[in-house]
PDB file of C-alpha atoms in Angstrom:
ATOM      1  CA  MET A1259      59.214 -58.267 -32.359  1.00 94.00           C
ATOM      2  CA  ILE A1260      59.890 -57.077 -28.817  1.00 97.00           C
ATOM      3  CA  GLU A1261      63.431 -55.895 -28.010  1.00 97.00           C
ATOM      4  CA  ILE A1262      64.338 -55.440 -24.341  1.00 97.00           C
ATOM      5  CA  GLN A1263      67.694 -53.761 -23.776  1.00 96.00           C
ATOM      6  CA  GLY A1264      69.274 -53.320 -20.340  1.00 96.00           C
ATOM      7  CA  LEU A1265      65.908 -52.815 -18.635  1.00 96.00           C
ATOM      8  CA  THR A1266      66.296 -51.911 -14.962  1.00 97.00           C
ATOM      9  CA  ARG A1267      63.861 -50.776 -12.305  1.00 97.00           C
ATOM     10  CA  THR A1268      64.801 -49.805  -8.773  1.00 96.00           C
ATOM     11  CA  TYR A1269      62.615 -48.819  -5.830  1.00 94.00           C
ATOM     12  CA  GLY A1270      64.866 -47.030  -3.368  1.00 93.00           C
ATOM     13  CA  ALA A1271      67.566 -49.530  -2.373  1.00 93.00           C
ATOM     14  CA  THR A1272      65.658 -52.445  -3.933  1.00 93.00           C
ATOM     15  CA  THR A1273      66.372 -53.501  -7.505  1.00 94.00           C
ATOM     16  CA  ALA A1274      63.292 -55.279  -8.883  1.00 95.00           C
ATOM     17  CA  VAL A1275      64.610 -55.704 -12.448  1.00 96.00           C
ATOM     18  CA  ASP A1276      68.337 -55.677 -13.076  1.00 95.00           C
ATOM     19  CA  ASP A1277      69.798 -55.137 -16.587  1.00 95.00           C
ATOM     20  CA  VAL A1278      67.329 -57.420 -18.375  1.00 96.00           C
ATOM     21  CA  THR A1279      67.979 -58.000 -22.058  1.00 96.00           C
ATOM     22  CA  PHE A1280      66.209 -60.392 -24.442  1.00 96.00           C
ATOM     23  CA  THR A1281      64.293 -60.467 -27.711  1.00 96.00           C
ATOM     24  CA  VAL A1282      60.855 -61.888 -28.500  1.00 97.00           C
ATOM     25  CA  GLU A1283      60.847 -63.010 -32.111  1.00 96.00           C
ATOM     26  CA  PRO A1284      57.884 -62.855 -34.522  1.00 96.00           C
ATOM     27  CA  GLY A1285      56.194 -66.118 -35.340  1.00 96.00           C
ATOM     28  CA  ARG A1286      57.133 -67.591 -31.943  1.00 95.00           C
ATOM     29  CA  VAL A1287      55.752 -67.890 -28.414  1.00 96.00           C
ATOM     30  CA  THR A1288      58.304 -66.870 -25.798  1.00 96.00           C
ATOM     31  CA  GLY A1289      57.665 -68.225 -22.317  1.00 94.00           C
ATOM     32  CA  PHE A1290      58.760 -65.822 -19.544  1.00 94.00           C
ATOM     33  CA  LEU A1291      59.358 -67.787 -16.329  1.00 89.00           C
ATOM     34  CA  GLY A1292      60.573 -67.133 -12.809  1.00 85.00           C
ATOM     35  CA  PRO A1293      59.648 -67.557  -9.121  1.00 84.00           C
ATOM     36  CA  ASN A1294      57.236 -65.236  -7.382  1.00 82.00           C
ATOM     37  CA  GLY A1295      58.825 -61.808  -7.008  1.00 84.00           C
ATOM     38  CA  ALA A1296      61.472 -62.494  -9.641  1.00 86.00           C
ATOM     39  CA  GLY A1297      60.553 -59.423 -11.749  1.00 91.00           C
ATOM     40  CA  LYS A1298      58.321 -60.873 -14.503  1.00 93.00           C
ATOM     41  CA  SER A1299      55.334 -58.623 -13.979  1.00 92.00           C
ATOM     42  CA  THR A1300      57.482 -55.498 -13.487  1.00 95.00           C
ATOM     43  CA  THR A1301      59.280 -56.249 -16.758  1.00 96.00           C
ATOM     44  CA  MET A1302      56.006 -56.698 -18.636  1.00 96.00           C
ATOM     45  CA  ARG A1303      54.605 -53.484 -17.113  1.00 96.00           C
ATOM     46  CA  MET A1304      57.696 -51.606 -18.333  1.00 97.00           C
ATOM     47  CA  ILE A1305      57.206 -53.021 -21.832  1.00 97.00           C
ATOM     48  CA  CYS A1306      53.671 -51.622 -21.822  1.00 96.00           C
ATOM     49  CA  ALA A1307      54.696 -48.220 -20.337  1.00 95.00           C
ATOM     50  CA  LEU A1308      52.780 -48.794 -17.122  1.00 95.00           C
ATOM     51  CA  THR A1309      55.975 -48.658 -15.074  1.00 96.00           C
ATOM     52  CA  ARG A1310      58.804 -46.297 -15.985  1.00 96.00           C
ATOM     53  CA  PRO A1311      62.221 -47.983 -16.195  1.00 96.00           C
ATOM     54  CA  THR A1312      65.066 -46.546 -14.144  1.00 97.00           C
ATOM     55  CA  SER A1313      67.322 -47.283 -17.112  1.00 97.00           C
ATOM     56  CA  GLY A1314      67.272 -49.238 -20.373  1.00 97.00           C
ATOM     57  CA  GLN A1315      64.405 -49.475 -22.799  1.00 96.00           C
ATOM     58  CA  SER A1316      61.983 -51.832 -24.488  1.00 97.00           C
ATOM     59  CA  LEU A1317      60.860 -51.535 -28.101  1.00 97.00           C
ATOM     60  CA  VAL A1318      57.773 -53.061 -29.720  1.00 97.00           C
ATOM     61  CA  LEU A1319      58.114 -53.283 -33.472  1.00 96.00           C
ATOM     62  CA  GLY A1320      60.969 -50.768 -33.240  1.00 95.00           C
ATOM     63  CA  ARG A1321      59.089 -48.183 -31.090  1.00 96.00           C
ATOM     64  CA  ARG A1322      58.606 -47.496 -27.428  1.00 96.00           C
ATOM     65  CA  TYR A1323      55.056 -48.465 -26.445  1.00 96.00           C
ATOM     66  CA  GLU A1324      54.199 -44.890 -25.504  1.00 95.00           C
ATOM     67  CA  ASP A1325      55.187 -43.704 -28.997  1.00 96.00           C
ATOM     68  CA  ILE A1326      52.856 -46.107 -30.787  1.00 96.00           C
ATOM     69  CA  PRO A1327      49.736 -44.354 -32.079  1.00 93.00           C
ATOM     70  CA  ASN A1328      46.581 -46.153 -30.965  1.00 95.00           C
ATOM     71  CA  PRO A1329      48.672 -48.928 -29.353  1.00 95.00           C
ATOM     72  CA  GLY A1330      45.742 -51.362 -28.947  1.00 94.00           C
ATOM     73  CA  ARG A1331      45.801 -51.831 -32.695  1.00 95.00           C
ATOM     74  CA  THR A1332      49.436 -52.961 -32.497  1.00 96.00           C
ATOM     75  CA  VAL A1333      49.935 -54.575 -29.055  1.00 97.00           C
ATOM     76  CA  GLY A1334      47.369 -56.700 -27.239  1.00 96.00           C
ATOM     77  CA  VAL A1335      47.937 -56.639 -23.481  1.00 96.00           C
ATOM     78  CA  LEU A1336      46.577 -58.718 -20.604  1.00 94.00           C
ATOM     79  CA  LEU A1337      48.383 -58.092 -17.323  1.00 93.00           C
ATOM     80  CA  ASP A1338      45.641 -58.552 -14.734  1.00 87.00           C
ATOM     81  CA  ALA A1339      42.293 -60.142 -15.591  1.00 81.00           C
ATOM     82  CA  GLN A1340      40.872 -58.887 -12.272  1.00 83.00           C
ATOM     83  CA  ALA A1341      41.506 -55.233 -13.219  1.00 84.00           C
ATOM     84  CA  GLN A1342      38.251 -54.790 -15.127  1.00 85.00           C
ATOM     85  CA  HIS A1343      35.253 -52.553 -14.374  1.00 89.00           C
ATOM     86  CA  GLY A1344      32.967 -54.778 -12.375  1.00 89.00           C
ATOM     87  CA  GLY A1345      29.910 -52.645 -13.012  1.00 94.00           C
ATOM     88  CA  ARG A1346      29.991 -53.030 -16.785  1.00 95.00           C
ATOM     89  CA  THR A1347      28.744 -56.045 -18.702  1.00 96.00           C
ATOM     90  CA  GLY A1348      31.261 -58.019 -20.700  1.00 95.00           C
ATOM     91  CA  ARG A1349      29.835 -56.568 -23.931  1.00 96.00           C
ATOM     92  CA  GLU A1350      30.019 -53.018 -22.585  1.00 96.00           C
ATOM     93  CA  ALA A1351      33.635 -53.477 -21.545  1.00 95.00           C
ATOM     94  CA  LEU A1352      34.625 -54.611 -25.028  1.00 96.00           C
ATOM     95  CA  THR A1353      32.495 -51.943 -26.710  1.00 96.00           C
ATOM     96  CA  VAL A1354      34.249 -49.163 -24.741  1.00 95.00           C
ATOM     97  CA  SER A1355      37.596 -50.550 -25.931  1.00 95.00           C
ATOM     98  CA  ALA A1356      36.367 -50.842 -29.483  1.00 96.00           C
ATOM     99  CA  LEU A1357      35.151 -47.254 -29.590  1.00 96.00           C
ATOM    100  CA  THR A1358      38.411 -46.050 -28.015  1.00 95.00           C
ATOM    101  CA  MET A1359      40.374 -47.782 -30.790  1.00 95.00           C
ATOM    102  CA  GLY A1360      38.029 -46.638 -33.540  1.00 95.00           C
ATOM    103  CA  LEU A1361      36.823 -50.145 -34.332  1.00 95.00           C
ATOM    104  CA  ASP A1362      33.514 -51.262 -35.781  1.00 93.00           C
ATOM    105  CA  ARG A1363      31.150 -52.552 -33.076  1.00 92.00           C
ATOM    106  CA  ARG A1364      30.830 -55.814 -35.016  1.00 94.00           C
ATOM    107  CA  ARG A1365      34.328 -56.634 -33.854  1.00 95.00           C
ATOM    108  CA  VAL A1366      32.930 -56.985 -30.325  1.00 97.00           C
ATOM    109  CA  ASP A1367      30.652 -59.856 -31.406  1.00 95.00           C
ATOM    110  CA  GLU A1368      33.514 -61.536 -33.224  1.00 95.00           C
ATOM    111  CA  MET A1369      35.716 -61.460 -30.131  1.00 96.00           C
ATOM    112  CA  LEU A1370      32.961 -62.669 -27.783  1.00 96.00           C
ATOM    113  CA  GLU A1371      32.394 -65.650 -30.075  1.00 94.00           C
ATOM    114  CA  LEU A1372      36.136 -66.282 -30.416  1.00 93.00           C
ATOM    115  CA  VAL A1373      36.723 -66.516 -26.659  1.00 93.00           C
ATOM    116  CA  GLY A1374      33.587 -68.515 -25.996  1.00 91.00           C
ATOM    117  CA  LEU A1375      31.535 -66.014 -23.993  1.00 94.00           C
ATOM    118  CA  THR A1376      27.842 -66.649 -24.756  1.00 95.00           C
ATOM    119  CA  PRO A1377      25.332 -63.839 -25.389  1.00 95.00           C
ATOM    120  CA  ALA A1378      23.881 -64.420 -21.922  1.00 96.00           C
ATOM    121  CA  GLU A1379      27.356 -64.206 -20.322  1.00 96.00           C
ATOM    122  CA  ALA A1380      28.170 -61.080 -22.326  1.00 96.00           C
ATOM    123  CA  ARG A1381      25.085 -59.383 -20.792  1.00 96.00           C
ATOM    124  CA  ARG A1382      26.230 -60.172 -17.254  1.00 96.00           C
ATOM    125  CA  ARG A1383      28.181 -57.651 -15.188  1.00 96.00           C
ATOM    126  CA  VAL A1384      31.913 -58.396 -14.986  1.00 95.00           C
ATOM    127  CA  GLY A1385      31.744 -58.225 -11.206  1.00 94.00           C
ATOM    128  CA  GLY A1386      29.810 -61.517 -11.292  1.00 94.00           C
ATOM    129  CA  TYR A1387      32.251 -63.294 -13.579  1.00 95.00           C
ATOM    130  CA  SER A1388      34.392 -66.194 -12.484  1.00 93.00           C
ATOM    131  CA  LEU A1389      38.157 -65.826 -12.873  1.00 91.00           C
ATOM    132  CA  GLY A1390      38.081 -67.993 -15.993  1.00 91.00           C
ATOM    133  CA  MET A1391      35.409 -65.769 -17.581  1.00 93.00           C
ATOM    134  CA  ARG A1392      37.457 -62.658 -16.721  1.00 93.00           C
ATOM    135  CA  GLN A1393      40.476 -64.271 -18.391  1.00 92.00           C
ATOM    136  CA  ARG A1394      38.445 -64.916 -21.528  1.00 93.00           C
ATOM    137  CA  LEU A1395      37.183 -61.353 -21.545  1.00 95.00           C
ATOM    138  CA  GLY A1396      40.725 -60.044 -21.004  1.00 94.00           C
ATOM    139  CA  ILE A1397      42.014 -62.121 -23.904  1.00 94.00           C
ATOM    140  CA  ALA A1398      39.165 -60.835 -26.068  1.00 95.00           C
ATOM    141  CA  ASN A1399      40.163 -57.300 -25.168  1.00 95.00           C
ATOM    142  CA  ALA A1400      43.820 -58.026 -26.021  1.00 96.00           C
ATOM    143  CA  LEU A1401      42.836 -59.420 -29.420  1.00 96.00           C
ATOM    144  CA  LEU A1402      40.195 -56.782 -30.179  1.00 96.00           C
ATOM    145  CA  GLY A1403      42.443 -54.479 -32.203  1.00 95.00           C
ATOM    146  CA  ASP A1404      43.880 -57.336 -34.325  1.00 95.00           C
ATOM    147  CA  PRO A1405      47.372 -56.707 -32.944  1.00 97.00           C
ATOM    148  CA  GLN A1406      50.685 -57.992 -34.224  1.00 97.00           C
ATOM    149  CA  VAL A1407      52.097 -58.482 -30.709  1.00 97.00           C
ATOM    150  CA  LEU A1408      50.646 -60.042 -27.546  1.00 97.00           C
ATOM    151  CA  VAL A1409      51.905 -59.488 -23.988  1.00 97.00           C
ATOM    152  CA  LEU A1410      50.084 -61.834 -21.637  1.00 95.00           C
ATOM    153  CA  ASP A1411      50.766 -62.229 -17.900  1.00 92.00           C
ATOM    154  CA  GLU A1412      49.333 -65.500 -16.533  1.00 89.00           C
ATOM    155  CA  PRO A1413      46.545 -65.757 -19.166  1.00 88.00           C
ATOM    156  CA  ALA A1414      45.722 -69.373 -18.238  1.00 85.00           C
ATOM    157  CA  ASN A1415      45.110 -68.578 -14.590  1.00 84.00           C
ATOM    158  CA  GLY A1416      41.583 -69.705 -13.726  1.00 83.00           C
ATOM    159  CA  LEU A1417      40.937 -71.530 -17.028  1.00 85.00           C
ATOM    160  CA  ASP A1418      39.726 -75.131 -16.929  1.00 86.00           C
ATOM    161  CA  PRO A1419      41.517 -77.809 -19.032  1.00 87.00           C
ATOM    162  CA  ALA A1420      39.302 -77.095 -22.023  1.00 87.00           C
ATOM    163  CA  GLY A1421      40.006 -73.394 -21.695  1.00 87.00           C
ATOM    164  CA  ILE A1422      43.748 -73.997 -21.493  1.00 88.00           C
ATOM    165  CA  HIS A1423      43.584 -76.134 -24.651  1.00 89.00           C
ATOM    166  CA  TRP A1424      41.627 -73.365 -26.389  1.00 89.00           C
ATOM    167  CA  MET A1425      44.191 -70.748 -25.391  1.00 88.00           C
ATOM    168  CA  ARG A1426      47.065 -73.003 -26.554  1.00 89.00           C
ATOM    169  CA  THR A1427      45.400 -73.330 -29.971  1.00 91.00           C
ATOM    170  CA  LEU A1428      44.689 -69.620 -30.154  1.00 92.00           C
ATOM    171  CA  LEU A1429      48.340 -68.697 -29.509  1.00 93.00           C
ATOM    172  CA  ALA A1430      49.562 -71.280 -31.981  1.00 93.00           C
ATOM    173  CA  ASP A1431      47.302 -69.846 -34.678  1.00 94.00           C
ATOM    174  CA  PHE A1432      48.376 -66.296 -33.781  1.00 95.00           C
ATOM    175  CA  THR A1433      52.107 -67.000 -34.097  1.00 95.00           C
ATOM    176  CA  ARG A1434      51.646 -69.205 -37.156  1.00 95.00           C
ATOM    177  CA  ALA A1435      50.214 -66.103 -38.877  1.00 95.00           C
ATOM    178  CA  GLY A1436      53.408 -64.174 -37.978  1.00 95.00           C
ATOM    179  CA  GLY A1437      52.363 -62.699 -34.601  1.00 96.00           C
ATOM    180  CA  THR A1438      54.748 -62.196 -31.655  1.00 97.00           C
ATOM    181  CA  ALA A1439      53.712 -63.529 -28.239  1.00 97.00           C
ATOM    182  CA  LEU A1440      55.310 -63.021 -24.814  1.00 97.00           C
ATOM    183  CA  LEU A1441      53.658 -65.202 -22.227  1.00 94.00           C
ATOM    184  CA  SER A1442      54.310 -65.563 -18.510  1.00 92.00           C
ATOM    185  CA  SER A1443      52.800 -68.464 -16.606  1.00 83.00           C
ATOM    186  CA  HIS A1444      53.337 -70.599 -13.506  1.00 78.00           C
ATOM    187  CA  LEU A1445      51.813 -73.577 -15.377  1.00 72.00           C
ATOM    188  CA  LEU A1446      55.177 -75.006 -16.389  1.00 78.00           C
ATOM    189  CA  ARG A1447      53.790 -77.988 -18.253  1.00 77.00           C
ATOM    190  CA  GLU A1448      51.635 -75.753 -20.392  1.00 79.00           C
ATOM    191  CA  VAL A1449      54.558 -73.489 -21.176  1.00 83.00           C
ATOM    192  CA  GLU A1450      56.582 -76.525 -22.126  1.00 81.00           C
ATOM    193  CA  VAL A1451      53.888 -77.521 -24.630  1.00 85.00           C
ATOM    194  CA  ILE A1452      53.305 -74.130 -26.257  1.00 88.00           C
ATOM    195  CA  ALA A1453      56.547 -72.101 -26.001  1.00 90.00           C
ATOM    196  CA  ASP A1454      59.184 -72.008 -28.743  1.00 92.00           C
ATOM    197  CA  ASP A1455      61.650 -69.932 -26.708  1.00 93.00           C
ATOM    198  CA  LEU A1456      62.184 -69.551 -22.957  1.00 92.00           C
ATOM    199  CA  VAL A1457      63.468 -66.708 -20.805  1.00 92.00           C
ATOM    200  CA  VAL A1458      64.031 -67.429 -17.117  1.00 89.00           C
ATOM    201  CA  ILE A1459      64.403 -64.633 -14.589  1.00 90.00           C
ATOM    202  CA  GLY A1460      65.490 -64.846 -10.952  1.00 86.00           C
ATOM    203  CA  ARG A1461      65.911 -61.954  -8.481  1.00 87.00           C
ATOM    204  CA  GLY A1462      65.458 -59.493 -11.295  1.00 92.00           C
ATOM    205  CA  ARG A1463      68.230 -60.890 -13.530  1.00 92.00           C
ATOM    206  CA  ILE A1464      68.064 -63.206 -16.553  1.00 91.00           C
ATOM    207  CA  VAL A1465      69.419 -66.621 -15.506  1.00 85.00           C
ATOM    208  CA  ALA A1466      68.832 -68.417 -18.847  1.00 84.00           C
ATOM    209  CA  ARG A1467      67.403 -67.795 -22.282  1.00 87.00           C
ATOM    210  CA  GLY A1468      67.278 -69.733 -25.533  1.00 86.00           C
ATOM    211  CA  THR A1469      65.082 -72.052 -27.494  1.00 86.00           C
ATOM    212  CA  LYS A1470      63.118 -74.587 -25.544  1.00 81.00           C
ATOM    213  CA  ALA A1471      65.200 -77.393 -27.058  1.00 76.00           C
ATOM    214  CA  GLU A1472      68.447 -75.695 -26.027  1.00 73.00           C
ATOM    215  CA  LEU A1473      67.429 -75.120 -22.421  1.00 73.00           C
ATOM    216  CA  LEU A1474      65.885 -78.534 -21.860  1.00 70.00           C
ATOM    217  CA  ALA A1475      68.951 -80.235 -23.296  1.00 64.00           C
ATOM    218  CA  THR A1476      71.261 -78.626 -20.687  1.00 60.00           C
ATOM    219  CA  GLY A1477      73.000 -81.100 -18.408  1.00 64.00           C
ATOM    220  CA  GLY A1478      72.232 -81.852 -14.820  1.00 78.00           C
ATOM    221  CA  ALA A1479      71.281 -84.803 -12.654  1.00 83.00           C
ATOM    222  CA  VAL A1480      68.404 -86.353 -10.735  1.00 86.00           C
ATOM    223  CA  VAL A1481      69.459 -88.330  -7.688  1.00 92.00           C
ATOM    224  CA  ARG A1482      67.752 -90.289  -4.917  1.00 93.00           C
ATOM    225  CA  SER A1483      69.171 -91.865  -1.825  1.00 94.00           C
ATOM    226  CA  ALA A1484      68.133 -93.495   1.434  1.00 89.00           C
ATOM    227  CA  ASP A1485      68.723 -90.114   3.140  1.00 92.00           C
ATOM    228  CA  ASP A1486      68.022 -87.249   0.758  1.00 93.00           C
ATOM    229  CA  ALA A1487      68.233 -84.601   3.498  1.00 92.00           C
ATOM    230  CA  THR A1488      71.831 -85.586   4.298  1.00 94.00           C
ATOM    231  CA  LEU A1489      72.690 -85.847   0.612  1.00 95.00           C
ATOM    232  CA  LEU A1490      71.228 -82.352  -0.026  1.00 93.00           C
ATOM    233  CA  VAL A1491      73.501 -80.830   2.639  1.00 94.00           C
ATOM    234  CA  ALA A1492      76.506 -82.704   1.282  1.00 95.00           C
ATOM    235  CA  LEU A1493      75.929 -81.483  -2.265  1.00 94.00           C
ATOM    236  CA  GLN A1494      75.431 -77.920  -1.146  1.00 91.00           C
ATOM    237  CA  GLN A1495      78.592 -78.065   0.980  1.00 94.00           C
ATOM    238  CA  ALA A1496      80.430 -79.251  -2.134  1.00 94.00           C
ATOM    239  CA  GLY A1497      79.331 -76.052  -3.854  1.00 91.00           C
ATOM    240  CA  LEU A1498      76.643 -77.634  -6.072  1.00 90.00           C
ATOM    241  CA  ASP A1499      73.175 -76.176  -6.686  1.00 82.00           C
ATOM    242  CA  ALA A1500      70.753 -78.842  -5.446  1.00 84.00           C
ATOM    243  CA  VAL A1501      67.059 -78.642  -4.599  1.00 82.00           C
ATOM    244  CA  GLU A1502      64.329 -81.077  -3.700  1.00 82.00           C
ATOM    245  CA  SER A1503      62.283 -82.339  -6.627  1.00 75.00           C
ATOM    246  CA  PRO A1504      58.458 -82.253  -6.368  1.00 63.00           C
ATOM    247  CA  GLY A1505      58.428 -85.902  -7.464  1.00 66.00           C
ATOM    248  CA  GLY A1506      60.957 -86.950  -4.818  1.00 78.00           C
ATOM    249  CA  GLY A1507      64.734 -87.046  -4.857  1.00 87.00           C
ATOM    250  CA  LEU A1508      66.988 -84.095  -5.699  1.00 89.00           C
ATOM    251  CA  VAL A1509      67.689 -82.067  -8.812  1.00 83.00           C
ATOM    252  CA  VAL A1510      71.353 -81.039  -9.113  1.00 86.00           C
ATOM    253  CA  GLU A1511      73.037 -78.530 -11.426  1.00 81.00           C
ATOM    254  CA  ALA A1512      75.978 -80.904 -12.115  1.00 85.00           C
ATOM    255  CA  GLU A1513      76.860 -83.962 -14.161  1.00 87.00           C
ATOM    256  CA  PRO A1514      75.871 -87.328 -12.640  1.00 90.00           C
ATOM    257  CA  ALA A1515      79.518 -88.368 -12.212  1.00 92.00           C
ATOM    258  CA  VAL A1516      80.175 -85.317 -10.022  1.00 93.00           C
ATOM    259  CA  VAL A1517      77.117 -86.023  -7.884  1.00 94.00           C
ATOM    260  CA  GLY A1518      78.162 -89.654  -7.546  1.00 94.00           C
ATOM    261  CA  ARG A1519      81.625 -88.712  -6.322  1.00 94.00           C
ATOM    262  CA  VAL A1520      80.156 -86.490  -3.580  1.00 95.00           C
ATOM    263  CA  ALA A1521      77.890 -89.318  -2.436  1.00 94.00           C
ATOM    264  CA  VAL A1522      80.755 -91.816  -2.382  1.00 94.00           C
ATOM    265  CA  ASP A1523      83.005 -89.432  -0.433  1.00 94.00           C
ATOM    266  CA  ARG A1524      80.248 -88.978   2.193  1.00 93.00           C
ATOM    267  CA  GLY A1525      79.331 -92.687   2.300  1.00 94.00           C
ATOM    268  CA  ILE A1526      75.794 -92.048   1.132  1.00 94.00           C
ATOM    269  CA  ALA A1527      74.169 -94.961  -0.774  1.00 94.00           C
ATOM    270  CA  LEU A1528      72.269 -93.883  -3.903  1.00 95.00           C
ATOM    271  CA  THR A1529      69.114 -95.545  -5.173  1.00 94.00           C
ATOM    272  CA  GLU A1530      68.937 -93.541  -8.410  1.00 93.00           C
ATOM    273  CA  LEU A1531      71.302 -91.320 -10.366  1.00 92.00           C
ATOM    274  CA  ARG A1532      70.574 -90.207 -13.942  1.00 85.00           C
ATOM    275  CA  PRO A1533      70.915 -87.237 -16.274  1.00 80.00           C
ATOM    276  CA  SER A1534      68.016 -84.790 -15.882  1.00 70.00           C
ATOM    277  CA  ASP A1535      67.688 -84.091 -19.641  1.00 58.00           C
ATOM    278  CA  GLY A1536      64.433 -86.083 -19.820  1.00 54.00           C
ATOM    279  CA  GLY A1537      62.894 -84.442 -16.798  1.00 57.00           C
ATOM    280  CA  GLY A1538      61.306 -81.603 -18.722  1.00 65.00           C
ATOM    281  CA  LEU A1539      60.808 -77.946 -17.938  1.00 68.00           C
ATOM    282  CA  GLU A1540      59.886 -78.455 -14.303  1.00 64.00           C
ATOM    283  CA  GLU A1541      63.248 -79.959 -13.401  1.00 63.00           C
ATOM    284  CA  ARG A1542      65.140 -77.404 -15.496  1.00 64.00           C
ATOM    285  CA  PHE A1543      63.213 -74.565 -13.829  1.00 67.00           C
ATOM    286  CA  LEU A1544      64.173 -75.947 -10.394  1.00 63.00           C
ATOM    287  CA  GLN A1545      67.821 -76.010 -11.392  1.00 61.00           C
ATOM    288  CA  LEU A1546      67.847 -72.491 -12.796  1.00 66.00           C
ATOM    289  CA  THR A1547      65.952 -70.846  -9.954  1.00 65.00           C
ATOM    290  CA  ALA A1548      67.097 -72.861  -6.948  1.00 59.00           C
ATOM    291  CA  ALA A1549      68.738 -69.848  -5.337  1.00 57.00           C
ATOM    292  CA  ASP A1550      65.836 -67.507  -6.114  1.00 60.00           C
ATOM    293  CA  ALA A1551      62.641 -69.404  -5.321  1.00 55.00           C
ATOM    294  CA  ARG A1552      60.620 -68.094  -2.393  1.00 49.00           C
ATOM    295  CA  GLU A1553      57.933 -70.749  -2.265  1.00 47.00           C
ATOM    296  CA  GLY A1554      59.221 -73.557  -4.502  1.00 43.00           C
ATOM    297  CA  VAL A1555      57.865 -74.497  -7.859  1.00 40.00           C
ATOM    298  CA  HIS A1556      54.239 -73.814  -8.677  1.00 37.00           C
ATOM    299  CA  ARG A1557      52.583 -76.268 -11.011  1.00 35.00           C
TER     300      ARG A1557
END
């Protein structure tokens, strides 16, 4: 279990993470979502004691990360697949970690096989790896100590479809055995498939949290018209959160009847108006982060 309580981080006058509180339960994958710059990576770095919080705390299995003896045997961490020694081979990188944790060298071979790095690839220097290979090596390093908890920031970045499927299966097996997994990703459809719980952050604050079923069942509307630009302005002037949908039309944080009344009042003809419940995580993400997104939704 990971318990995050009032976690805050400021840099001068800027608040990067603002009073963040949530729990990552054992036996479940928790998806941690938010626009670029929302505070996801800073929060994960504070969990792993790489960034000191201004206030609040995070506990992993009831302890601060820095108080855990030999933490790699308890918490597997992948925050940046690029941050690996380019001059070492893949095998050397894992061997250094294994020796640091007091593990048998045979564990290195087990992990290389698990993540699908061949003997020839393991002999290559990491500097010559593709991003996908670096991700596999980073995941191998996170799993090396047979941890109970995983903290993974964008682990699917650079993986091909087969690699993403492999990672999905790996995380499902890990949590099925009682492990705790916190996963951030901009691949919303993948998170929708694998996550049991969701935490959404925007501008450093939690904007929603709950089970996947709870958050995706929340009301809202999808609307299309002959003039979506005019309709968007009308909805926003009426005080409703509305954003453009990647698939066309608008996603609105309001019941369809409310949206319809605004359109009627402004004389805007609608071509589609429906509840957004069936739209999936992408539409819900747009609704929750409409005021916080810098570059729109990343798929």
